[in-house]
Amino acid sequence: MRYLPLTDTDRQEMLSVIGAETIDDLFIDVPAEARLSGTIAGLPDHASELAVERHMGALARKNLSAGEAPFFLGAGAYKHHVPASVDHLIQRGEFLTAYTPYQPEIAQGTLQVLFEFQTQVARLLGVDVANASMYDGSTACWEAIGMARRITKRGKALLSSGLHPHYVSVANTMAKFTGDALVHQAPTLDAATDIDALIASIDKDTSCVVVQYPDILGRIADLTPLAEAAHAAGALLVAVVTEPVALGAIKAPGHMGADIVVGEGQSIGVGLQFGGPYLGLFGCKQKYVRQMPGRLCGETVDAAGKRGFVLTLSTREQHIRREKATSNICTNSGLCALAFSIHMTLLGEKGLRELATLNHGLAVQAADRLAKVPGVTLLNDGFFNEFTLVLTKDAREVVRNLADKGVLAGVSLGRLFPDAPAIGNGLVVAVTETVTPEDIETLAAALEEELA
Amino acid sequence: MRYLPLTDTDRQEMLSVIGAETIDDLFIDVPAEARLSGTIAGLPDHASELAVERHMGALARKNLSAGEAPFFLGAGAYKHHVPASVDHLIQRGEFLTAYTPYQPEIAQGTLQVLFEFQTQVARLLGVDVANASMYDGSTACWEAIGMARRITKRGKALLSSGLHPHYVSVANTMAKFTGDALVHQAPTLDAATDIDALIASIDKDTSCVVVQYPDILGRIADLTPLAEAAHAAGALLVAVVTEPVALGAIKAPGHMGADIVVGEGQSIGVGLQFGGPYLGLFGCKQKYVRQMPGRLCGETVDAAGKRGFVLTLSTREQHIRREKATSNICTNSGLCALAFSIHMTLLGEKGLRELATLNHGLAVQAADRLAKVPGVTLLNDGFFNEFTLVLTKDAREVVRNLADKGVLAGVSLGRLFPDAPAIGNGLVVAVTETVTPEDIETLAAALEEELA
Amino acid sequence: LEEKLIFEIGSTDTTGVDFAEAPKVASRLGSLARTDSIGMPGLSEQETVRHYTRLSRQNYAIDLGLFPLGSCTMKHNPRLNEKVARMPGFADIHPLQPQSTVQGALAVIHELAAWLVTLTGMHSVAMSPKAGAHGELCGLLAIRAALEARGDARSVILVPESAHGTNPATAAFCGYKVEDIPATPDGRVDLEALKARLGPDVAAVMITNPNTCGLFERDMKTISDAVHAAGAFVYCDGANFNAIVGRVRPGDLGVDAMHINLHKTFSTPHGGGGPGSGPVVLSQALTPFAPLPFVEKQGDKFVLVEEETVEDHHAQTFGRMVAFHGQMGMFTRALTYILSHGADGLRQVASDAVLNANYILRSLDDVLDAPFGAAGPCMHEALFSDKGLAEGFTTLDIAKGLIDEGFHPMTMYFPLVVHGAMLVEPTETESKAALDQFIMALRSLAERAKAGDEALKGAPYHAPRRRLDETLAARKPVLTWSEPDLAVAAE
Amino acid sequence: LEEKLIFEIGSTDTTGVDFAEAPKVASRLGSLARTDSIGMPGLSEQETVRHYTRLSRQNYAIDLGLFPLGSCTMKHNPRLNEKVARMPGFADIHPLQPQSTVQGALAVIHELAAWLVTLTGMHSVAMSPKAGAHGELCGLLAIRAALEARGDARSVILVPESAHGTNPATAAFCGYKVEDIPATPDGRVDLEALKARLGPDVAAVMITNPNTCGLFERDMKTISDAVHAAGAFVYCDGANFNAIVGRVRPGDLGVDAMHINLHKTFSTPHGGGGPGSGPVVLSQALTPFAPLPFVEKQGDKFVLVEEETVEDHHAQTFGRMVAFHGQMGMFTRALTYILSHGADGLRQVASDAVLNANYILRSLDDVLDAPFGAAGPCMHEALFSDKGLAEGFTTLDIAKGLIDEGFHPMTMYFPLVVHGAMLVEPTETESKAALDQFIMALRSLAERAKAGDEALKGAPYHAPRRRLDETLAARKPVLTWSEPDLAVAAE
């Protein structure tokens, strides 16, 4: 078989070195009743590359890919154009097939990338330090809540109604273990965010306030008053960014006082991939660095005095601290971090700002156009590249019907918040640089027909 | 722009070092009337990667790719499955973006590959030596005729009627210059090849006999008598192989006495690509090596005594010999040779034989099945993976009509030999490992309907 | 040549990406426009390609040679997997697309899930965990939910000494009290000590099998039975499933939950530290508590069961672990790998992995101490200790010496139960020639370390860097780049 | 580490490819079955990936650094081009598919052809030549056909001394007699000598512009007029089109035929020696003689005109040059590059290419002799000579010294008109920082060669190999691997 290089002759020679008759003899420690004598029944045997590629290709073609349709989905995952050189570079065998850089002498490639990535992320989020990545935005968000608990020694977290409902679900799942009290309710169809309500809810038990920016409805607001209110009460502000491209156009949460900023980095370099692997971004103020979860790469020198990089502060980590670790995270999203870092390097500040400006410009055009469709109201005053439309009927049905016509119209609030029927007519629409004027017209026409 | 790194600041600094005011000043040697003052009219300006990818993608989708249809085309280009690792490896920047290995100290990667390639090709073709590749099979074929002229000092070449007609056309084009006399006629719809006729035609003016194996109608025959007859008359035998996979199943031309064996290597590693780039294979007997065209890589040692490889025997080549060179070829098909060599390494003898056996088995199944379609007669007694069907009407029309139904049925003899209406009912059908039993049934049914 | 940082070579005016001009519109950003310089350097495409190409060449990787990291299972990553994962129908679909438009993707999840369940002999599988450690979390969440469902709060998790560090970390992260179980002299869980500790406060035992000494836990079934009898659950760390896939089904050994690292057993690339993927197979007892979302086949349609669609039929779910549906990009690769091997090939995977490890064990146990070597064969990894090295020579010296021989070091100082442990896992994708070369190198290093060759203590000499000062890095952490202080530089 | 040959590590029993089982059928191979061992070694996929990955790392490439080979135009190869070329609609179509099924491919050829014609100001373009030298052949074939059509057989081609070696080789290959035209002291064609030689036996002049000294032929238009007046044609070697694209149209200078190396000006990758692609733009006079096949637009359909479809409307074609339609895989890449740059970007390409070359020329002309430097600016390449180096030091020493500095050497000993020529072409895709680093390296080498630093003569020291014995290779050619003679080995 193509991936197994041993020949039967090799196997015989090796068995004789070992002093065993057969390979089965090497499995003597397995209780006899658990040893399978042949291949597992009901499963096919090996297949040629051609056959496997055909099978998988047939399954792939049963999906409507984003590039094949007018496409307006966001809500935590965004379709952006990724330059071809990004994928080319992450496929270099030396990146793709390397392990976690535990042996720094022969892992400077990965390590320097991580150091550069940490710096890029810190600058983007407006914080002092960032780690070498987490699984995704939702788990990074939960890690931030746990970190705030460790720092403040308080157990109540206020979650904004504008926080992605799946992020809320993940936090709720984890809080069952830890006993954190999480305060949250579904959003209302209001042009303003719930920042004032959050400020009013902060009390002396509050470990942190968790706010998404832009929020799940695409709304944006200055986080400074919230940060001040939290700090005044001894709580932390955790900001969550699910669309990092936004930070090429709007203020960084760290610059508005957020103590911990987490995010989903998928937009830059990673691609949609049906939800994973994605890339958790995690940054914070310098003073909290030793409470941070996840891998960190730091600068040092080698025995010859040359600059080099190593994984560091690992006394926070599971493989050293075992049950006293700041997190159980081991594998992270190294290759996605590489993709993010390469894409960000290609963009640079100039490209990032142009990309953000283009996204915003197209989104404004689309919002204004769609708001003219009878039966459609634009909820947002402010937004970056995503906004909420209020329709005259349940948006879930509209989305499904439009999909049947080959238009991927956005994300319905009914799917995101099945328990909040009051907002079921809301449709969250994202507009990136991949949307064309024709796409916008197609969506407008389809909505008009659907709502007629 | 994304590929141009100079900023305007850079340009100004550099101009001041040069001592010029503007870049225009650097073009003063261009006659004023030929200097364009601005961009050329009527052409669009630069475009984003996204826009270009969309444009090219739209054009790509206007083609029916071989993988999307039951596919039976051959006649000099064959669809084979190429393992994914081949394309991965040839995209390594160190291979893809290197130049011809003129500086061997920093080109051992390319050079060792070429040395391995030469050995693989020589063994496959059954000859002593092979060069580092030519443009394609058709130009390699002409180069072989020229080489035979140089060796024999004779100017008449006999081209088999089974030689690919495009190869004949290329030779005819070139012969206008060189004055070689080329003897050729279109094939007849006969189960036997024209070897006996060729033997009868050899005379003392004959430089070489050029025979394709398997030939354009898929026929195969022992070349030994032809080699003997040629040698007896002081002529050379040139064998042409357009389907190298065949040599995993049938005797190598070099082992049947061919003096020069050329071929099209596209089948192994390269892919269809609408005809190019392809890969000319060129091998010959050791005694003729100094009359060989094209690059050669040879083994040597470096100043420290280590084994290494260099381009060698370059006194045959244009950059040294100018008008006395054996050929004007400079750039060859390096990257295609790499792809061929990698694919051949993955196959090895075991895989090559299995591939050939599978091709032959499927072709036999297909031939037998299609011969049962009313109105279809199988021409060939013997064949490898390609055979000729004689239909009850002009095959050109059949091919076009089946294409409209999404079946790519084969190559009509009318397209290949427009001047030979007598064979217009012939259809050349190739069957490789990529053909499924369903494909064969689809073709059979479509033929049956078309010929009813 | 040294490669500078992007911050040292790029500029905020340079870009490697072009965009169409943005429409002129009135901004909706209000007062939030970002006006400060972000300080993000850009490079042209060529400079970018060069920077990362050069950096990559400072890495070791499986594509360059044998990577014998014990317990990490660095096997070949087939390139077909990469090609399949990039098919637009998989790579370019949004997690919230209407289900009618992603039937192929749901089919992939369902098909992979069926393979995992069958190969492990378990009842169901939770596909969404993002990595092995995340899978451990999933298993403990399911166990906790099951215990709560029967009103049986328990607070202790038992973890053998030889466990992966993630096991106790995960248990603690979930708020459990962690207690160690000692190992026997032959490197296995002390069954009697375990039985003695079981009681009404014990929620689960987390056990690695094959264990981190590279040995199969012979008493696994007995342990499971005892744990079940005490009302607790058995969590199995499946990091070493590579050793037994196709030959042993954990379900036959009484396991209740086990994560499977797709990047170990099923060849998805490690990528310099992830992404991974850690589906968790579950016993019938734990199945009702599996997380959302999951895929079901209803008639000829695949249905994604999530909050909106869960209704009554999975009311006991412990909830959602991640924003979306797990590591789709890893699922496509793993399924491609599984289909390529098939049932016969996967069985051969385990056979050859174990054969290769035993070949290394027996080819070196005359020069290196193999603490459990006398007791019989190992599974997929060979364990050695530093016993017998010359005074002052350590496992670290041998590891760094391997770098100069052109290999990645083995896992060092793990498991903790062996002094100066060297854990060598060759995997099944290594040829005999590669093993022989590695054995020769390790033999020569062992001999040098026993002979006290001082030069070894300076290794590596032939790597992009000499030994790095990790203490300095931790004492004065420099975690981001900042412009050199010009005032300081001028001094 | 050295990498062995596949013949030394592989075996005929090993394979990296699996196939479905072949149907059991009666063979139709007759007596021709190949029964001998072919001797073709196989490797598993992992071994294959390692072998070629390791080998690749012994190469220098543009992806690793500046590649200043004069006249070779080693510019950045954008990765979008690679992606586009691999779209199944381009990569996976057969050259003989019915035209209705390849309309997109024909559209690509047509669109690229339109760009080439417009950018050069010519009348038409022959797309099928496989590389630059093949394009030269195409041009001469068209010229010969045109002369024959007017019954005017001519036998001589004039080639300036500074021409690429391919020019005389091509002319000779076509049966022409080649005569040299000398250069003037300022590195250009001697106009008077050329005029003096023109006569009824001269078929064409082959001229490179910008020429191989990196200079623009100021008299180009005068030359063309004189050649045309003598009844001959002007062939222009377009290898250096990179210097003038978007700024000068060869058609405005009286050129009749010019090949365009898509792998030079239009960035298709060199691939370690090809494939290239050499479309030839033609004047109105030569257009009727262009080769088959070609693409025409008829209404909204694209038509491939070949033997079957040519009928009367292109009866004077000189025929077919290649089996199929040329280098489609290069066309898609080149068109992608062209559309990415557009008219403004292509003009900037020439501007920056020339700026970069002049920057190098002026940054080094104080330490290296620039034979034509005093006369004014160069075009896209800077030419230096070995004048002033210490006794016994050569251009070769400087070239090999560059390797140790991390660069590929420049073109050496070409053009022949300058002693010890060093021809440096940076291209437009190099940043100022990269140029400055290169200038520093070359300056230091020039100083060492002038000072007579003996160490330089052993360079390179820091490359995969030291200087190789090319004489040995040519004297006793070993062109294929063969099993070591065991008898000899045993001695």
PDB file of C-alpha atoms in Angstrom, chain A residues 14 21 60 78-79 120 154 161 203 243 246 268 272 279 295 313 323 331 346 356 358 366 402 409 435 438:
ATOM      1  CA  MET A  14      12.681  -7.339  11.456  1.00  0.00           C
ATOM      2  CA  GLU A  21       7.482 -15.339  14.888  1.00  0.00           C
ATOM      3  CA  ALA A  60     -17.831  17.990  -2.411  1.00  0.00           C
ATOM      4  CA  TYR A  78     -16.647  35.602   6.754  1.00  0.00           C
ATOM      5  CA  LYS A  79     -15.818  34.954   3.151  1.00  0.00           C
ATOM      6  CA  GLN A 120       0.621  41.398  14.560  1.00  0.00           C
ATOM      7  CA  ARG A 154     -15.019  36.665  41.187  1.00  0.00           C
ATOM      8  CA  SER A 161     -26.848  40.332  24.300  1.00  0.00           C
ATOM      9  CA  ASP A 203     -21.638  45.034  40.541  1.00  0.00           C
ATOM     10  CA  GLU A 243     -14.432  40.019  12.150  1.00  0.00           C
ATOM     11  CA  ALA A 246     -13.080  45.530  10.967  1.00  0.00           C
ATOM     12  CA  ILE A 268      -7.676  36.619   7.494  1.00  0.00           C
ATOM     13  CA  LEU A 272     -14.681  29.290   5.609  1.00  0.00           C
ATOM     14  CA  LEU A 279      -8.158  30.545  14.704  1.00  0.00           C
ATOM     15  CA  ARG A 295       1.259  28.864  24.037  1.00  0.00           C
ATOM     16  CA  LEU A 313       6.319  30.831  30.185  1.00  0.00           C
ATOM     17  CA  GLU A 323      -3.618  20.067  37.118  1.00  0.00           C
ATOM     18  CA  THR A 331      -2.531  21.575  20.281  1.00  0.00           C
ATOM     19  CA  LEU A 346       0.777  40.631   2.376  1.00  0.00           C
ATOM     20  CA  ALA A 356     -11.563  47.451   5.327  1.00  0.00           C
ATOM     21  CA  LEU A 358     -13.711  48.395   0.450  1.00  0.00           C
ATOM     22  CA  ALA A 366     -25.754  47.073  -0.110  1.00  0.00           C
ATOM     23  CA  LEU A 402     -33.595  31.919  -1.370  1.00  0.00           C
ATOM     24  CA  ALA A 409     -28.880  35.510   1.633  1.00  0.00           C
ATOM     25  CA  VAL A 435     -19.613  40.710  -3.188  1.00  0.00           C
ATOM     26  CA  GLU A 438     -24.642  42.184  -9.437  1.00  0.00           C
TER      27      GLU A 438
END
